[in-house]
mmCIF file of C-alpha atoms in Angstrom:
data_model
loop_
_atom_site.group_PDB
_atom_site.id
_atom_site.type_symbol
_atom_site.label_atom_id
_atom_site.label_comp_id
_atom_site.label_asym_id
_atom_site.label_seq_id
_atom_site.Cartn_x
_atom_site.Cartn_y
_atom_site.Cartn_z
ATOM 1 C CA UNK A 285 208.195 68.780 218.273
ATOM 2 C CA UNK A 286 208.594 69.494 222.191
ATOM 3 C CA UNK A 287 209.768 66.706 224.746
ATOM 4 C CA UNK A 288 206.200 65.036 226.165
ATOM 5 C CA UNK A 289 207.528 65.018 229.745
ATOM 6 C CA UNK A 290 208.392 68.269 229.858
ATOM 7 C CA UNK A 291 207.285 70.130 233.501
ATOM 8 C CA UNK A 292 206.612 66.689 235.113
ATOM 9 C CA UNK A 293 208.123 65.169 237.818
ATOM 10 C CA UNK A 294 209.166 61.378 238.221
ATOM 11 C CA UNK A 295 210.620 59.154 241.078
ATOM 12 C CA UNK A 296 212.040 56.131 240.216
ATOM 13 C CA UNK A 297 213.540 53.465 242.231
ATOM 14 C CA UNK A 298 215.944 51.295 242.275
ATOM 15 C CA UNK A 299 217.850 53.624 240.294
ATOM 16 C CA UNK A 300 220.775 53.867 241.185
ATOM 17 C CA UNK A 301 222.305 50.955 238.452
ATOM 18 C CA UNK A 302 220.790 48.827 235.613
ATOM 19 C CA UNK A 303 217.207 49.660 234.076
ATOM 20 C CA UNK A 304 216.644 52.007 236.816
ATOM 21 C CA UNK A 305 219.460 54.295 235.482
ATOM 22 C CA UNK A 306 217.857 53.999 232.362
ATOM 23 C CA UNK A 307 214.824 54.942 232.619
ATOM 24 C CA UNK A 308 215.697 58.120 235.219
ATOM 25 C CA UNK A 309 217.880 59.377 232.016
ATOM 26 C CA UNK A 310 214.948 58.291 229.797
ATOM 27 C CA UNK A 311 212.755 60.163 231.082
ATOM 28 C CA UNK A 312 215.204 63.292 231.950
ATOM 29 C CA UNK A 313 215.689 63.353 227.895
ATOM 30 C CA UNK A 314 212.190 63.274 227.687
ATOM 31 C CA UNK A 315 211.552 66.291 229.574
ATOM 32 C CA UNK A 316 210.507 65.046 233.562
ATOM 33 C CA UNK A 317 212.998 66.447 236.416
ATOM 34 C CA UNK A 318 214.029 62.890 238.190
ATOM 35 C CA UNK A 319 214.364 61.498 241.656
ATOM 36 C CA UNK A 320 216.891 59.044 241.724
ATOM 37 C CA UNK A 321 214.992 56.625 244.719
ATOM 38 C CA UNK A 322 217.446 53.767 245.943
ATOM 39 C CA UNK A 323 219.175 51.605 249.507
ATOM 40 C CA UNK A 324 222.134 52.791 247.790
ATOM 41 C CA UNK A 325 222.069 56.425 248.317
ATOM 42 C CA UNK A 326 225.490 57.124 247.301
ATOM 43 C CA UNK A 327 224.815 55.409 243.730
ATOM 44 C CA UNK A 328 221.427 57.201 243.696
ATOM 45 C CA UNK A 329 223.346 60.837 244.092
ATOM 46 C CA UNK A 330 226.038 59.748 241.544
ATOM 47 C CA UNK A 331 222.947 58.780 239.353
ATOM 48 C CA UNK A 332 221.566 62.070 239.567
ATOM 49 C CA UNK A 333 224.507 63.828 239.979
ATOM 50 C CA UNK A 334 225.331 62.598 236.567
ATOM 51 C CA UNK A 335 221.941 63.836 234.990
ATOM 52 C CA UNK A 336 222.850 67.701 236.662
ATOM 53 C CA UNK A 337 225.937 67.343 234.541
ATOM 54 C CA UNK A 338 223.813 67.037 231.563
ATOM 55 C CA UNK A 339 221.726 69.584 232.035
ATOM 56 C CA UNK A 340 219.158 67.729 233.401
ATOM 57 C CA UNK A 341 217.031 68.347 237.128
ATOM 58 C CA UNK A 342 217.767 65.621 238.749
ATOM 59 C CA UNK A 343 218.285 64.489 242.825
ATOM 60 C CA UNK A 344 219.008 61.673 244.107
ATOM 61 C CA UNK A 345 217.944 60.179 247.353
ATOM 62 C CA UNK A 346 217.829 56.937 250.039
ATOM 63 C CA UNK A 347 215.236 55.148 250.138
ATOM 64 C CA UNK A 348 214.269 51.543 251.751
ATOM 65 C CA UNK A 349 211.111 50.315 249.854
ATOM 66 C CA UNK A 350 209.795 48.062 252.681
ATOM 67 C CA UNK A 351 209.921 51.080 255.126
ATOM 68 C CA UNK A 352 206.492 53.312 254.782
ATOM 69 C CA UNK A 353 208.559 55.700 256.871
ATOM 70 C CA UNK A 354 210.821 55.676 254.438
ATOM 71 C CA UNK A 355 208.501 55.973 251.183
ATOM 72 C CA UNK A 356 206.547 59.221 253.264
ATOM 73 C CA UNK A 357 209.984 61.167 253.688
ATOM 74 C CA UNK A 358 210.982 60.318 249.425
ATOM 75 C CA UNK A 359 207.549 62.261 249.221
ATOM 76 C CA UNK A 360 208.372 65.353 251.078
ATOM 77 C CA UNK A 361 211.682 65.347 249.845
ATOM 78 C CA UNK A 362 210.391 65.584 246.783
ATOM 79 C CA UNK A 363 207.495 68.002 247.003
ATOM 80 C CA UNK A 364 209.932 70.108 248.586
ATOM 81 C CA UNK A 365 212.933 70.351 246.007
ATOM 82 C CA UNK A 366 210.113 69.786 242.743
ATOM 83 C CA UNK A 367 206.808 70.879 244.173
ATOM 84 C CA UNK A 368 204.850 68.105 242.592
ATOM 85 C CA UNK A 369 205.022 64.517 241.808
ATOM 86 C CA UNK A 370 203.574 63.097 237.735
ATOM 87 C CA UNK A 371 204.783 59.903 237.834
ATOM 88 C CA UNK A 372 206.461 56.815 239.719
ATOM 89 C CA UNK A 373 208.040 53.992 238.161
ATOM 90 C CA UNK A 374 208.169 51.223 241.313
ATOM 91 C CA UNK A 375 211.277 49.472 239.231
ATOM 92 C CA UNK A 376 213.497 48.777 242.542
ATOM 93 C CA UNK A 377 213.055 44.217 243.183
ATOM 94 C CA UNK A 378 215.357 41.508 244.432
ATOM 95 C CA UNK A 379 216.061 39.286 240.984
ATOM 96 C CA UNK A 380 219.851 37.617 241.257
ATOM 97 C CA UNK A 381 219.644 37.717 244.919
ATOM 98 C CA UNK A 382 216.873 35.479 245.424
ATOM 99 C CA UNK A 383 217.841 31.564 245.361
ATOM 100 C CA UNK A 384 217.193 29.281 242.880
ATOM 101 C CA UNK A 385 215.567 26.879 245.491
ATOM 102 C CA UNK A 386 212.910 24.821 244.816
ATOM 103 C CA UNK A 387 209.243 26.206 246.068
ATOM 104 C CA UNK A 388 209.159 23.737 248.536
ATOM 105 C CA UNK A 389 212.657 24.104 249.751
ATOM 106 C CA UNK A 390 213.313 27.690 249.822
ATOM 107 C CA UNK A 391 213.198 29.300 253.227
ATOM 108 C CA UNK A 392 209.829 31.192 254.431
ATOM 109 C CA UNK A 393 212.158 33.783 255.368
ATOM 110 C CA UNK A 394 213.693 34.525 252.016
ATOM 111 C CA UNK A 395 209.888 33.759 250.577
ATOM 112 C CA UNK A 396 208.905 36.798 252.656
ATOM 113 C CA UNK A 397 211.377 38.953 251.661
ATOM 114 C CA UNK A 398 211.155 38.822 248.202
ATOM 115 C CA UNK A 399 206.918 39.591 248.091
ATOM 116 C CA UNK A 400 208.382 42.540 251.233
ATOM 117 C CA UNK A 401 210.712 44.194 248.540
ATOM 118 C CA UNK A 402 209.431 43.131 244.992
ATOM 119 C CA UNK A 403 205.236 43.298 245.790
ATOM 120 C CA UNK A 404 204.748 45.247 249.630
ATOM 121 C CA UNK A 405 207.180 47.653 248.082
ATOM 122 C CA UNK A 406 205.233 48.805 245.051
ATOM 123 C CA UNK A 407 202.331 48.490 247.109
ATOM 124 C CA UNK A 408 203.904 51.205 249.988
ATOM 125 C CA UNK A 409 205.054 53.625 247.091
ATOM 126 C CA UNK A 410 202.254 53.833 245.545
ATOM 127 C CA UNK A 411 200.386 54.486 248.717
ATOM 128 C CA UNK A 412 203.439 57.129 249.692
ATOM 129 C CA UNK A 413 202.449 59.355 246.113
ATOM 130 C CA UNK A 414 198.904 58.499 245.810
ATOM 131 C CA UNK A 415 197.536 61.217 248.330
ATOM 132 C CA UNK A 416 199.548 64.283 246.043
ATOM 133 C CA UNK A 417 198.262 62.128 242.629
ATOM 134 C CA UNK A 418 194.717 62.476 244.310
ATOM 135 C CA UNK A 419 195.616 66.806 244.992
ATOM 136 C CA UNK A 420 197.224 66.688 241.553
ATOM 137 C CA UNK A 421 194.165 65.599 239.751
ATOM 138 C CA UNK A 422 196.717 63.613 237.360
ATOM 139 C CA UNK A 423 199.128 60.497 238.571
ATOM 140 C CA UNK A 424 201.296 57.770 236.262
ATOM 141 C CA UNK A 425 202.651 54.696 238.075
ATOM 142 C CA UNK A 426 204.634 52.105 236.538
ATOM 143 C CA UNK A 427 205.759 48.745 237.784
ATOM 144 C CA UNK A 428 208.521 46.757 236.366
ATOM 145 C CA UNK A 429 206.851 43.107 236.272
ATOM 146 C CA UNK A 430 208.833 40.587 233.594
ATOM 147 C CA UNK A 431 208.174 38.832 230.740
ATOM 148 C CA UNK A 432 208.722 35.930 233.400
ATOM 149 C CA UNK A 433 205.989 36.262 235.085
ATOM 150 C CA UNK A 434 204.384 34.360 232.479
ATOM 151 C CA UNK A 435 206.081 31.259 232.863
ATOM 152 C CA UNK A 436 205.904 28.778 235.507
ATOM 153 C CA UNK A 437 208.496 28.638 238.013
ATOM 154 C CA UNK A 438 210.452 30.633 240.680
ATOM 155 C CA UNK A 439 209.742 32.614 243.743
ATOM 156 C CA UNK A 440 210.860 35.254 241.381
ATOM 157 C CA UNK A 441 208.322 35.026 239.179
ATOM 158 C CA UNK A 442 205.877 34.320 240.999
ATOM 159 C CA UNK A 443 206.381 37.652 242.736
ATOM 160 C CA UNK A 444 205.865 39.759 239.344
ATOM 161 C CA UNK A 445 203.226 37.855 238.720
ATOM 162 C CA UNK A 446 201.750 38.982 241.871
ATOM 163 C CA UNK A 447 202.797 42.506 240.901
ATOM 164 C CA UNK A 448 200.472 42.067 237.546
ATOM 165 C CA UNK A 449 197.235 41.005 239.843
ATOM 166 C CA UNK A 450 198.913 44.863 241.972
ATOM 167 C CA UNK A 451 199.133 46.623 238.682
ATOM 168 C CA UNK A 452 195.418 45.279 237.939
ATOM 169 C CA UNK A 453 193.917 45.675 241.344
ATOM 170 C CA UNK A 454 195.410 49.760 241.515
ATOM 171 C CA UNK A 455 194.508 50.467 237.865
ATOM 172 C CA UNK A 456 190.379 50.053 238.667
ATOM 173 C CA UNK A 457 190.884 51.560 242.349
ATOM 174 C CA UNK A 458 192.528 54.908 241.421
ATOM 175 C CA UNK A 459 191.640 55.518 237.798
ATOM 176 C CA UNK A 460 188.229 57.469 239.221
ATOM 177 C CA UNK A 461 191.344 59.771 240.021
ATOM 178 C CA UNK A 462 192.613 59.823 236.958
ATOM 179 C CA UNK A 463 195.268 57.780 238.095
ATOM 180 C CA UNK A 464 196.724 55.404 235.678
ATOM 181 C CA UNK A 465 199.090 52.530 236.990
ATOM 182 C CA UNK A 466 200.596 49.368 234.136
ATOM 183 C CA UNK A 467 203.549 47.490 234.423
ATOM 184 C CA UNK A 468 206.720 47.181 232.135
ATOM 185 C CA UNK A 469 207.428 43.264 231.603
ATOM 186 C CA UNK A 470 210.981 43.165 230.162
ATOM 187 C CA UNK A 471 212.589 40.086 228.772
ATOM 188 C CA UNK A 472 215.751 39.220 228.658
ATOM 189 C CA UNK A 473 217.715 42.440 228.715
ATOM 190 C CA UNK A 474 221.589 43.111 229.250
ATOM 191 C CA UNK A 475 221.930 44.084 232.922
ATOM 192 C CA UNK A 476 224.182 42.687 235.216
ATOM 193 C CA UNK A 477 221.035 42.075 237.490
ATOM 194 C CA UNK A 478 219.794 39.807 234.620
ATOM 195 C CA UNK A 479 223.559 38.392 233.741
ATOM 196 C CA UNK A 480 223.810 37.521 237.609
ATOM 197 C CA UNK A 481 220.572 35.520 237.252
ATOM 198 C CA UNK A 482 220.350 33.926 233.687
ATOM 199 C CA UNK A 483 223.673 34.371 232.567
ATOM 200 C CA UNK A 484 226.146 36.293 230.442
ATOM 201 C CA UNK A 485 225.923 36.172 226.073
ATOM 202 C CA UNK A 486 227.505 33.111 224.991
ATOM 203 C CA UNK A 487 226.704 30.982 228.078
ATOM 204 C CA UNK A 488 224.704 28.033 227.570
ATOM 205 C CA UNK A 489 222.032 28.950 229.679
ATOM 206 C CA UNK A 490 220.970 32.096 228.322
ATOM 207 C CA UNK A 491 221.322 30.770 224.819
ATOM 208 C CA UNK A 492 219.052 28.074 225.327
ATOM 209 C CA UNK A 493 216.529 31.063 226.367
ATOM 210 C CA UNK A 494 217.463 32.996 223.100
ATOM 211 C CA UNK A 495 216.284 29.675 221.458
ATOM 212 C CA UNK A 496 212.218 30.978 222.237
ATOM 213 C CA UNK A 497 212.725 34.520 221.441
ATOM 214 C CA UNK A 498 211.235 35.215 217.850
ATOM 215 C CA UNK A 499 213.429 38.555 217.071
ATOM 216 C CA UNK A 500 215.954 38.330 215.452
ATOM 217 C CA UNK A 501 217.699 40.481 218.164
ATOM 218 C CA UNK A 502 216.572 39.509 221.156
ATOM 219 C CA UNK A 503 219.273 40.475 223.858
ATOM 220 C CA UNK A 504 218.428 44.587 223.814
ATOM 221 C CA UNK A 505 220.038 47.125 226.484
ATOM 222 C CA UNK A 506 217.965 49.244 229.040
ATOM 223 C CA UNK A 507 217.501 51.888 226.712
ATOM 224 C CA UNK A 508 214.933 49.911 224.853
ATOM 225 C CA UNK A 509 212.090 49.445 227.567
ATOM 226 C CA UNK A 510 212.831 53.406 227.692
ATOM 227 C CA UNK A 511 209.845 54.410 224.527
ATOM 228 C CA UNK A 512 207.335 52.379 226.375
ATOM 229 C CA UNK A 513 207.707 53.745 230.342
ATOM 230 C CA UNK A 514 207.829 57.426 228.652
ATOM 231 C CA UNK A 515 204.663 56.828 226.631
ATOM 232 C CA UNK A 516 203.019 55.356 229.919
ATOM 233 C CA UNK A 517 204.039 58.325 231.964
ATOM 234 C CA UNK A 518 202.625 60.603 229.237
ATOM 235 C CA UNK A 519 199.385 62.253 227.648
ATOM 236 C CA UNK A 520 200.291 59.900 224.472
ATOM 237 C CA UNK A 521 199.541 56.768 226.580
ATOM 238 C CA UNK A 522 196.900 58.702 229.494
ATOM 239 C CA UNK A 523 194.207 55.496 228.184
ATOM 240 C CA UNK A 524 196.242 52.640 228.706
ATOM 241 C CA UNK A 525 195.379 51.067 232.364
ATOM 242 C CA UNK A 526 195.584 48.708 234.167
ATOM 243 C CA UNK A 527 198.081 46.967 231.623
ATOM 244 C CA UNK A 528 200.937 44.870 231.563
ATOM 245 C CA UNK A 529 203.093 45.467 228.691
ATOM 246 C CA UNK A 530 205.786 42.444 227.577
ATOM 247 C CA UNK A 531 208.990 44.193 226.024
ATOM 248 C CA UNK A 532 210.023 40.644 225.197
ATOM 249 C CA UNK A 533 210.737 40.420 221.912
ATOM 250 C CA UNK A 534 207.627 37.989 221.422
ATOM 251 C CA UNK A 535 209.465 35.515 224.285
ATOM 252 C CA UNK A 536 205.975 34.940 225.765
ATOM 253 C CA UNK A 537 203.066 35.983 223.328
ATOM 254 C CA UNK A 538 199.622 36.351 225.701
ATOM 255 C CA UNK A 539 196.213 35.121 223.434
#
């Protein structure tokens, strides 16, 4: 059985660590050439070097998702090295960095920064790749939402719920160009950002979250998200558009 993404080129933002790094490796193992784009240029280059050492095609580069010029440079560098762009994974986001202040107390500067990175950033990167995808006649854009988007509360949750709405709006706008736009909404994933935000396994806050997850193993590694990612980036997922797929063990079940 061949690799489902053989010959494809994928960009993963925020891929210098955590879930983004797992996404980059998963796409590479599925056959894609992968661009690791991150504000941490050194980290992005290291992830790319690790993939190349294992025989995969990869490139690391610096990206500021809030800067349209930086996103355009990412596109040009990708096309120069690999010739095309089949998939964009908008993974870069703020989570642990967002204070837990209430909505009536958080400073507007922090509110606007969270929105700029978590919502406007994916839009900026999407707008940068769309002309190339239109020329190709095909493309897949996958946004990193969160199961927490469907629960009331924090600024982080609001940014992710807004990203769900952005996903749907872009899907309607771009579907006629054979560009699919979907989102993945992870649950409690074992990552440093998650531990900083919710607490590590064994801490009261995280254990309390487990009580609302029906799956027998509620805390999963980032690699458990890769199957959904590859589906959405591959021909097998071509008729999936405008959807946000929860990969969370049933933490949030939407009827």
